[in-house]
Structure formats: C-alpha cells, structure tokens
Amino acid sequence: MSDSSQNSTQEDTIDLSRLFGALFRKKWLIIGITLVFALIGILHGMLATPIYRADALVQVERRNTVSPLGNVENVTNTGTGEFNTSAELQILQSRMVLGQVVERVGSDFIVSPVELPFIGDFVLRKGISRPGFMEGYPHVWGNESISVARFSTDDSLRGQSFVVERGPEDTYYVMQDDNRVFTGTLGRPEVFYDGELELTIESFDAAEGAQYVLTRQSMPSAIRSIGSRLQVAEVGGAGTTTGMIRLLMYGENPSEITRSLDAVAQTFLTQNIERQSEQAQQSLEFLQKQAPELREQLDLAEQNLNDYRSNLDSVDLSSEAQAAIQRYIELDTRLDELEFQEAELAQRFTPSHPNYQALLRQRRQIENDLQELNARVNELPAAQQEVLRRTREVEVTQAIYVNILNKVQELEVARAGTIGNIRIIDDAVLSGKVAPNVARIFILYTILGLLLVVGYILLKELLKRGIESSEQVESVGLTVYASVPESSAQHKLNRLLKRRGKKTAKSVVGGVLAQRDPMDLSLESLRGLRTSLHFTMMDGRNNRVMLTGPSPGVGKSFVSVNLGAISAMAGKKVLIIDADLRKGNLHHAFGQPSAGGMVELLSEELTLEDVIKPTGIPHYDVITRGVIANNPSELLMRPGFEQALQDLSEMYDMVIVDTPPVLAVTDACVAGKHCGTTLMVTRFNKNSVREIRMAKKRLEGSGLEIQGAILNGVKISSRGASGYYGYGTYKYQ
C-alpha cells in the first residue's frame, strides 16, 4: 500500500479517544445545558394545562326481535342471537348522538378568559390574585370569574367570537376590533346587533378592564370538538364479543367531561329505546288503519246474514255445517294473521329470505286446507251452503276484528314498556389526570438536552478541520521541532487592526511576549526550538531561517518575533525581516512605523543601513515591510534581495525571514531559495493535514527542503489524534 493510501486511511478514521476527549473537555457545558433543559422540563410540566379523563361503561345485550303480530315459530324471529357491537360503536360516535349531546349540555357555548402569555393557565388554576401593578390590563387572574345566564345568537353569528370587558360599577362592554361598541348592565337582559345577539351576564367578578371571549360554535364544529375527545372501545379479549363498551372522555374541565360523558351514555340509551319501539309503532299504525275497515266488513256481513234468514224464515244448520263454520273461522283467522305478518316482513326482507319462505309455506298449507273444506261444504244442500257461507263471513270477520283490537292493545302496552337492549352499567366518573406527566416531561427534556449538546459537540468535533497533535503533522513527513502552547498573555498584547474597506478587524502582534512576560509557558517551547535550530543551522548553508505557514492566522509572526527575542537574549545578534510585502505587520510588535523598510530597500530608495531599525531589545533589530507594494513577488525576485540577505548574514548571527502563507501566494517559495533553513508554522485546530501536505508539496516543488514544523497554539487540556480534513481556497491581498 502506498504512503498516500495509508495517509488517506488514517485521515478517514474516526478517533474515539478524540471524541471522548472533546466530551470530557466540554463536561461543564454538557452539564449546564442538560440542567437548563431539565429546568425547562419542570417549568413545562408545571405550566402545562392538566388533561383529565372520565370513563363510563355500557352494555349491549343480546336480543331476538319477535313480531308483536303473532308468535309464528321460525317466521318472525329476525334476530341472530349475536352481539352487533361494531354497529353500536359507530352509532355512539355518530352525529345523531353527539348532536343531541351538544344540545343537552350546551357545549357549543364557550367562555374563554383572556390569559397572560405562557403562564395564564397556571395563574388561573392556582387562583393567583391580580397584583396591583396589573390593574387595567385585560388579562384575567385566578380570583376572577364571569357568569353568563344567556348567550343567544343568530345562525349567521355562530362561530364568531365576542369580547366582553368589565366596566365600572355594574356595567360591561361588548368589544369589536378593540373598540367598545356596546354597553350592557349586569343582571339585565341585553340585545345587541339589531336583535342578532341576546346576552345576559349575571355576575362579572373581575377587575375593571378584564376581558372574556364568548363564542357560540356552529353545530358541526361543536360535534367535532366533543367527538375528538370521546373514545369508545369494546371491553374484552381478542376474538371475543362481550357486548361491554367502555366510554372515555378527555378534557381540561373535570365537571364538563363527566357531564358530557353522562349525556353521551344517556343519549345512546334513549335513541336505542326509540329505535326498539319503532317496530311496535309501525305495526300499531298498520293495525289501527285496518280496524275501521274490518268493522265495516263485519257490519255488512251481519246485515247480509240477517237479510237471508228473514227471506227464508229459518234455516237450521246441521252439526256438520256447524263444524265446518268453526274450521273456517280457525283457518281464515290464521290466514289473515299470516297476511299481516307478510306485510311486515315485506318491509324488511326480500321474498327469498328464509323467514319469508317459511311464512309462504304455511300460507300455502292453510289455503290447501281451505280448498279441502270447500269441497266437503259443496256436498251440503244449497240453502245450508248459503247460510254457512254468510255465517262463516260474519264469524271470521268478527274473530279477526277482535284479534286486531287485542293486538292494538298489546302493541300500545309493548310500545310504552320498551326498554331497549342497552344498559348503563357505570355512570361517568372522573378517573384521574392523564397529562401532563411531570416526571416523564422532566426525563424527556433532560434526555433531549443531553442528546442535543452531546450531538452538537460530537458533530462539531467530527467536522473539525484542524490538527490536534504533533503526530498528525509528522504523518506528512515533517519533524515537529516544537509544540507551542496557546498564550493568554499574548492575547492581551495583540491589537485589532481594521484595514480600509474591510468590515472585520484583524488581530496582529502588538508586543514582544519574551520582553513583557519571559516566564510564559509558550516561551519555554520556543527556547526548546532555539536549541533545536542551533544544531539544525550548523548543517545549513547559511544562518538564515525562513518561517512560513499553510494559511493566514497561524501565529507565524508571534513565533518569529519571540524566537528572535529569546535568541537575542541568549547573546546572539539577531535580525528579523518582514518579507510579507503585502500584509506584514511586524512593525506593530516593536512600535515602529512600517515605512522605510524592505520595499524601499528593494526599490533602491533606501540603503541597507537606512532600513535596519532597533527593536528595543539588545542585539535584536528589525527590517519592517515598508510601504505596501503592488508587485511583491517581483521585488523579492530582484538580485538586490539576495545581495541584501548575504550582507545581513555577515552582520548577524541569525537572520529570521517572516514570509506570507505558502498556500496563498508564492512569495515564500521565492524567499525560501535564499534561506538555509525553512520551518513551517501550523496552527492547532486550524490547519488540516491536507493543508500541511499541500504546503509541503508546493515548497518542495519549488526546490526547497523543509527542515521541520512548529505546532502553534496548542491547548494544553486538549487530547488530539490524527484525522482527515478538507481545505478551502485562500486569498491573501
């Protein structure tokens, strides 16, 4: 496997130790954010509106429907002997039932107080009194209430809200668009909007200015509202039918949900009874219609019989004829009952239904018996046949008429005593509060806060582009000469410099840390670098050291300035050159002006002696940038730059050349050709491995050999590991 493939594999590896290290470093942030979310959870649980539940239990009993017109076996038995609970569940939730519930409990009328934001419901529930500084505000407090005796609106105003505001003494205002349009008196019926609104407010126990919102919902909206809070389900195991139905109602007002659930159960029972009595009512109406007609037929039959007997004086019937009459009465009565039953079955079943077919078979049997009886009667004398026929008509019609009168009485009794097949087993009772569960909300918020902060830290860590250890720098083939800790003292010395035309300010070195705070920890690392450079420069072709970096902001100038200072303090004669002819800011570190520096020297406006300036530290001089050049790369490529470096090498023990970032411009590649030692300054958590590799490749492509690297700005508490990060486009102007 090639070196590039190995490096790519290393960069693609997620180092768990680095992730755990990041979590450990941010432990107080994790604890803090988690505690904040836990506190929010507690507040949410305390402020959330409680939701209560009421339950009731009803039973759907097994029933068989038998026609009141007769007790014909296997004919009018229309029940299956099974529960039809699914149909009853649908009826329970139908608009027919819920609409009657809305009318019964008046749930289409809503009175809502104008509450404080966020905590209004909590204030009302806890009964917190209105403080003095809240006088005149429209928000309702816990010790305030309103009693509305009548609120009637036209259908055109249903769904529209009306705001009423407490006025002085016994008055109130009806508001529209925050304006007082009507004034009413407490306890007195009032009519507004040309009679479209009738309002009677019995009492308004609230501070002046408090407001309530009155709304009369449309019937569909009220039905949807109560239906959304109602749950019905059959009680029983899987695959079994018990006929027991559990009713549940949810809401914020305990008394309202129990009243509504009781109304649902009572309405369900009432409509079931009405449904059961419908059949008896239909049969009763049919019989009441037939009774007068039969009475007329009976009177006519009696008149015909009497007239015939009068004409023939008297005709006695034989015993055989008497028996035939009784048989006629029996068969005709039975046949007439079957006709009534057929009329009833025809309203519910088709002729192919088993019950209908059974009735037709019995009817055919009776008709056959009548035909046989007629054949025997035809053998009697003619006079007796006529008397028998007329007597039969009278007797049969009378029997049927009496039977119908009896059935009418039975049906009236049955209709009055209908109880249905629904029983209310348990009335509605409040079963407790179902929400909010403060403990659950607390746990969920705590977990959410923990997951969010941990996820943020891990995501930020995974997306980090910067290196975190010297091993990552060495993975590209560079020796790390020093790992310089981040210095808080240096941050205090830095200055913010805002260039003309730029919106943001840039931090530049504003002093020499080695001079201001020589005991700073970062300087100890630079002293180690000074020692390493001493041996490295012994093998170099000159005493010139170039410092560059992959990108801006790596702290290259800080390292250059303080490396030169501690070297000078060690007895060496040191010169530092600001070779960043575009944006160099070394002059700020020594309190020197930028003008009169390297640009003027290379432009042959000043001599070498003219551009060397003291730094205020013995044996330590500086050549500043000079005025900003339009052609910095061309100036560095002039022979004068190489000649100046040669002359300076003879005058000083160490010449430090501070150059621009190598990935931004080519100046470092030009200046590095004249320096015997090249060091690359990298920044902790800023430069990526790929950036360092590209900078190294660019320098080596220009024929430069990089002796080593410096890892600057290391956070001592951090734990690093190698990783793979991308790089962007750099501009350096």
Short mmCIF file of N, CA, C and O in Angstrom, two decimals, residues 275-345:
data_model
loop_
_atom_site.label_atom_id
_atom_site.label_comp_id
_atom_site.label_asym_id
_atom_site.label_seq_id
_atom_site.Cartn_x
_atom_site.Cartn_y
_atom_site.Cartn_z
N ARG A 275 -85.34 3.46 18.98
CA ARG A 275 -85.14 2.57 17.84
C ARG A 275 -85.90 1.27 18.03
O ARG A 275 -86.47 0.70 17.09
N GLN A 276 -85.90 0.74 19.28
CA GLN A 276 -86.59 -0.52 19.55
C GLN A 276 -88.11 -0.37 19.46
O GLN A 276 -88.83 -1.29 19.04
N SER A 277 -88.64 0.80 19.84
CA SER A 277 -90.08 1.00 19.83
C SER A 277 -90.61 1.36 18.44
O SER A 277 -91.82 1.41 18.22
N GLU A 278 -89.70 1.63 17.51
CA GLU A 278 -90.13 1.99 16.16
C GLU A 278 -90.92 0.86 15.51
O GLU A 278 -91.92 1.08 14.83
N GLN A 279 -90.48 -0.40 15.72
CA GLN A 279 -91.15 -1.55 15.10
C GLN A 279 -92.58 -1.69 15.62
O GLN A 279 -93.53 -1.90 14.85
N ALA A 280 -92.73 -1.55 16.94
CA ALA A 280 -94.08 -1.64 17.51
C ALA A 280 -94.96 -0.50 17.01
O ALA A 280 -96.15 -0.69 16.74
N GLN A 281 -94.37 0.69 16.84
CA GLN A 281 -95.14 1.83 16.36
C GLN A 281 -95.61 1.60 14.93
O GLN A 281 -96.76 1.92 14.58
N GLN A 282 -94.75 1.04 14.08
CA GLN A 282 -95.15 0.77 12.70
C GLN A 282 -96.28 -0.25 12.63
O GLN A 282 -97.26 -0.09 11.89
N SER A 283 -96.16 -1.32 13.44
CA SER A 283 -97.22 -2.34 13.45
C SER A 283 -98.53 -1.78 14.00
O SER A 283 -99.63 -2.09 13.51
N LEU A 284 -98.41 -0.92 15.02
CA LEU A 284 -99.60 -0.32 15.61
C LEU A 284 -100.33 0.56 14.60
O LEU A 284 -101.56 0.52 14.48
N GLU A 285 -99.55 1.34 13.84
CA GLU A 285 -100.17 2.20 12.83
C GLU A 285 -100.87 1.37 11.76
O GLU A 285 -101.95 1.73 11.28
N PHE A 286 -100.27 0.23 11.40
CA PHE A 286 -100.88 -0.64 10.39
C PHE A 286 -102.21 -1.22 10.88
O PHE A 286 -103.22 -1.23 10.17
N LEU A 287 -102.24 -1.71 12.13
CA LEU A 287 -103.45 -2.32 12.69
C LEU A 287 -104.54 -1.28 12.90
O LEU A 287 -105.74 -1.56 12.70
N GLN A 288 -104.14 -0.08 13.34
CA GLN A 288 -105.13 0.96 13.55
C GLN A 288 -105.78 1.39 12.23
O GLN A 288 -106.93 1.83 12.21
N LYS A 289 -105.06 1.25 11.17
CA LYS A 289 -105.63 1.55 9.85
C LYS A 289 -106.59 0.44 9.39
O LYS A 289 -107.60 0.70 8.72
N GLN A 290 -106.31 -0.84 9.76
CA GLN A 290 -107.12 -1.97 9.33
C GLN A 290 -108.41 -2.13 10.15
O GLN A 290 -109.43 -2.64 9.65
N ALA A 291 -108.40 -1.70 11.41
CA ALA A 291 -109.55 -1.92 12.31
C ALA A 291 -110.85 -1.30 11.79
O ALA A 291 -111.90 -1.97 11.75
N PRO A 292 -110.89 -0.05 11.36
CA PRO A 292 -112.16 0.51 10.86
C PRO A 292 -112.69 -0.24 9.63
O PRO A 292 -113.91 -0.43 9.48
N GLU A 293 -111.79 -0.65 8.74
CA GLU A 293 -112.22 -1.37 7.55
C GLU A 293 -112.86 -2.71 7.93
O GLU A 293 -113.89 -3.13 7.37
N LEU A 294 -112.25 -3.41 8.90
CA LEU A 294 -112.81 -4.69 9.35
C LEU A 294 -114.17 -4.49 10.03
O LEU A 294 -115.07 -5.34 9.91
N ARG A 295 -114.31 -3.36 10.74
CA ARG A 295 -115.59 -3.10 11.40
C ARG A 295 -116.71 -2.92 10.36
O ARG A 295 -117.83 -3.43 10.53
N GLU A 296 -116.37 -2.23 9.29
CA GLU A 296 -117.37 -2.05 8.23
C GLU A 296 -117.70 -3.40 7.57
O GLU A 296 -118.88 -3.69 7.26
N GLN A 297 -116.69 -4.21 7.32
CA GLN A 297 -116.92 -5.53 6.72
C GLN A 297 -117.80 -6.40 7.63
O GLN A 297 -118.67 -7.14 7.17
N LEU A 298 -117.56 -6.31 8.96
CA LEU A 298 -118.34 -7.11 9.92
C LEU A 298 -119.81 -6.67 9.92
O LEU A 298 -120.73 -7.52 9.91
N ASP A 299 -120.05 -5.37 9.92
CA ASP A 299 -121.44 -4.87 9.91
C ASP A 299 -122.16 -5.32 8.63
O ASP A 299 -123.34 -5.73 8.66
N LEU A 300 -121.44 -5.25 7.51
CA LEU A 300 -122.05 -5.65 6.24
C LEU A 300 -122.36 -7.15 6.23
O LEU A 300 -123.42 -7.59 5.75
N ALA A 301 -121.43 -7.97 6.74
CA ALA A 301 -121.65 -9.42 6.78
C ALA A 301 -122.84 -9.78 7.67
O ALA A 301 -123.65 -10.66 7.33
N GLU A 302 -122.99 -9.14 8.81
CA GLU A 302 -124.12 -9.41 9.71
C GLU A 302 -125.43 -9.02 9.04
O GLU A 302 -126.46 -9.72 9.17
N GLN A 303 -125.43 -7.89 8.31
CA GLN A 303 -126.65 -7.45 7.63
C GLN A 303 -127.06 -8.44 6.54
O GLN A 303 -128.25 -8.79 6.40
N ASN A 304 -126.07 -8.95 5.80
CA ASN A 304 -126.36 -9.93 4.74
C ASN A 304 -126.93 -11.22 5.33
O ASN A 304 -127.87 -11.82 4.78
N LEU A 305 -126.39 -11.68 6.44
CA LEU A 305 -126.86 -12.92 7.07
C LEU A 305 -128.30 -12.74 7.57
O LEU A 305 -129.15 -13.63 7.38
N ASN A 306 -128.56 -11.63 8.20
CA ASN A 306 -129.91 -11.39 8.74
C ASN A 306 -130.95 -11.29 7.61
O ASN A 306 -132.07 -11.80 7.73
N ASP A 307 -130.56 -10.61 6.54
CA ASP A 307 -131.50 -10.49 5.41
C ASP A 307 -131.82 -11.86 4.80
O ASP A 307 -132.98 -12.15 4.46
N TYR A 308 -130.82 -12.71 4.67
CA TYR A 308 -131.04 -14.03 4.07
C TYR A 308 -131.93 -14.88 4.96
O TYR A 308 -132.83 -15.59 4.47
N ARG A 309 -131.70 -14.83 6.26
CA ARG A 309 -132.52 -15.63 7.19
C ARG A 309 -133.98 -15.12 7.17
O ARG A 309 -134.93 -15.89 7.28
N SER A 310 -134.14 -13.84 7.04
CA SER A 310 -135.51 -13.28 7.04
C SER A 310 -136.28 -13.74 5.80
O SER A 310 -137.48 -14.04 5.86
N ASN A 311 -135.59 -13.79 4.70
CA ASN A 311 -136.25 -14.20 3.46
C ASN A 311 -136.65 -15.68 3.49
O ASN A 311 -137.65 -16.07 2.91
N LEU A 312 -135.86 -16.53 4.09
CA LEU A 312 -136.14 -17.98 4.13
C LEU A 312 -136.76 -18.39 5.46
O LEU A 312 -136.81 -19.58 5.77
N ASP A 313 -137.25 -17.45 6.21
CA ASP A 313 -137.77 -17.70 7.56
C ASP A 313 -136.66 -18.22 8.46
O ASP A 313 -136.04 -17.45 9.16
N SER A 314 -136.37 -19.47 8.42
CA SER A 314 -135.33 -20.02 9.32
C SER A 314 -134.75 -21.26 8.70
O SER A 314 -135.49 -22.09 8.17
N VAL A 315 -133.46 -21.31 8.70
CA VAL A 315 -132.74 -22.49 8.19
C VAL A 315 -131.79 -22.95 9.28
O VAL A 315 -130.93 -22.18 9.72
N ASP A 316 -132.04 -24.19 9.73
CA ASP A 316 -131.15 -24.73 10.77
C ASP A 316 -129.93 -25.38 10.11
O ASP A 316 -130.04 -26.07 9.09
N LEU A 317 -128.79 -25.20 10.76
CA LEU A 317 -127.54 -25.80 10.28
C LEU A 317 -127.33 -27.13 10.94
O LEU A 317 -127.55 -27.29 12.16
N SER A 318 -126.90 -28.07 10.13
CA SER A 318 -126.60 -29.40 10.69
C SER A 318 -125.31 -29.34 11.50
O SER A 318 -124.56 -28.36 11.46
N SER A 319 -125.09 -30.40 12.23
CA SER A 319 -123.85 -30.47 13.03
C SER A 319 -122.62 -30.41 12.15
O SER A 319 -121.58 -29.85 12.50
N GLU A 320 -122.73 -30.98 10.95
CA GLU A 320 -121.58 -30.96 10.03
C GLU A 320 -121.30 -29.54 9.57
O GLU A 320 -120.15 -29.10 9.48
N ALA A 321 -122.38 -28.79 9.33
CA ALA A 321 -122.20 -27.41 8.91
C ALA A 321 -121.62 -26.56 10.05
O ALA A 321 -120.77 -25.68 9.83
N GLN A 322 -122.08 -26.83 11.28
CA GLN A 322 -121.53 -26.11 12.44
C GLN A 322 -120.03 -26.37 12.58
O GLN A 322 -119.24 -25.45 12.83
N ALA A 323 -119.62 -27.61 12.39
CA ALA A 323 -118.19 -27.94 12.49
C ALA A 323 -117.41 -27.26 11.38
O ALA A 323 -116.27 -26.78 11.57
N ALA A 324 -118.03 -27.19 10.17
CA ALA A 324 -117.35 -26.54 9.05
C ALA A 324 -117.13 -25.06 9.34
O ALA A 324 -116.08 -24.47 9.02
N ILE A 325 -118.16 -24.42 9.97
CA ILE A 325 -118.01 -22.99 10.30
C ILE A 325 -116.85 -22.77 11.27
O ILE A 325 -116.04 -21.84 11.10
N GLN A 326 -116.74 -23.60 12.30
CA GLN A 326 -115.63 -23.45 13.26
C GLN A 326 -114.27 -23.62 12.58
O GLN A 326 -113.31 -22.89 12.87
N ARG A 327 -114.26 -24.59 11.63
CA ARG A 327 -112.98 -24.81 10.91
C ARG A 327 -112.66 -23.62 10.02
O ARG A 327 -111.50 -23.20 9.91
N TYR A 328 -113.71 -23.05 9.37
CA TYR A 328 -113.48 -21.86 8.55
C TYR A 328 -112.91 -20.71 9.39
O TYR A 328 -111.99 -19.99 8.97
N ILE A 329 -113.52 -20.52 10.55
CA ILE A 329 -113.05 -19.44 11.44
C ILE A 329 -111.58 -19.62 11.78
O ILE A 329 -110.77 -18.68 11.75
N GLU A 330 -111.24 -20.86 12.15
CA GLU A 330 -109.85 -21.14 12.54
C GLU A 330 -108.89 -20.87 11.39
O GLU A 330 -107.86 -20.20 11.56
N LEU A 331 -109.22 -21.40 10.18
CA LEU A 331 -108.30 -21.25 9.05
C LEU A 331 -108.24 -19.81 8.55
O LEU A 331 -107.15 -19.29 8.24
N ASP A 332 -109.41 -19.14 8.45
CA ASP A 332 -109.40 -17.77 7.95
C ASP A 332 -108.66 -16.82 8.90
O ASP A 332 -107.95 -15.91 8.46
N THR A 333 -108.86 -17.04 10.20
CA THR A 333 -108.14 -16.20 11.17
C THR A 333 -106.63 -16.39 11.04
O THR A 333 -105.84 -15.44 11.07
N ARG A 334 -106.24 -17.65 10.89
CA ARG A 334 -104.80 -17.93 10.75
C ARG A 334 -104.25 -17.33 9.47
O ARG A 334 -103.16 -16.76 9.44
N LEU A 335 -105.03 -17.44 8.41
CA LEU A 335 -104.58 -16.89 7.13
C LEU A 335 -104.48 -15.37 7.18
O LEU A 335 -103.55 -14.76 6.63
N ASP A 336 -105.44 -14.75 7.87
CA ASP A 336 -105.41 -13.30 7.98
C ASP A 336 -104.18 -12.83 8.77
O ASP A 336 -103.55 -11.82 8.44
N GLU A 337 -103.84 -13.56 9.84
CA GLU A 337 -102.64 -13.22 10.61
C GLU A 337 -101.38 -13.33 9.75
O GLU A 337 -100.47 -12.49 9.82
N LEU A 338 -101.35 -14.38 8.92
CA LEU A 338 -100.17 -14.55 8.04
C LEU A 338 -100.07 -13.41 7.03
O LEU A 338 -98.96 -12.98 6.67
N GLU A 339 -101.20 -12.89 6.57
CA GLU A 339 -101.16 -11.77 5.64
C GLU A 339 -100.59 -10.52 6.31
O GLU A 339 -99.80 -9.78 5.72
N PHE A 340 -101.00 -10.29 7.59
CA PHE A 340 -100.43 -9.15 8.32
C PHE A 340 -98.91 -9.31 8.50
O PHE A 340 -98.14 -8.37 8.33
N GLN A 341 -98.53 -10.55 8.86
CA GLN A 341 -97.10 -10.80 9.07
C GLN A 341 -96.31 -10.66 7.78
O GLN A 341 -95.18 -10.17 7.76
N GLU A 342 -96.93 -11.08 6.67
CA GLU A 342 -96.25 -10.94 5.38
C GLU A 342 -96.05 -9.47 5.02
O GLU A 342 -95.00 -9.07 4.49
N ALA A 343 -97.04 -8.66 5.32
CA ALA A 343 -96.92 -7.23 5.06
C ALA A 343 -95.76 -6.62 5.87
O ALA A 343 -95.03 -5.74 5.41
N GLU A 344 -95.59 -7.11 7.10
CA GLU A 344 -94.50 -6.62 7.94
C GLU A 344 -93.14 -7.10 7.43
O GLU A 344 -92.18 -6.33 7.34
N LEU A 345 -93.05 -8.40 7.09
CA LEU A 345 -91.78 -8.93 6.60
C LEU A 345 -91.38 -8.31 5.28
O LEU A 345 -90.18 -8.16 4.99
#
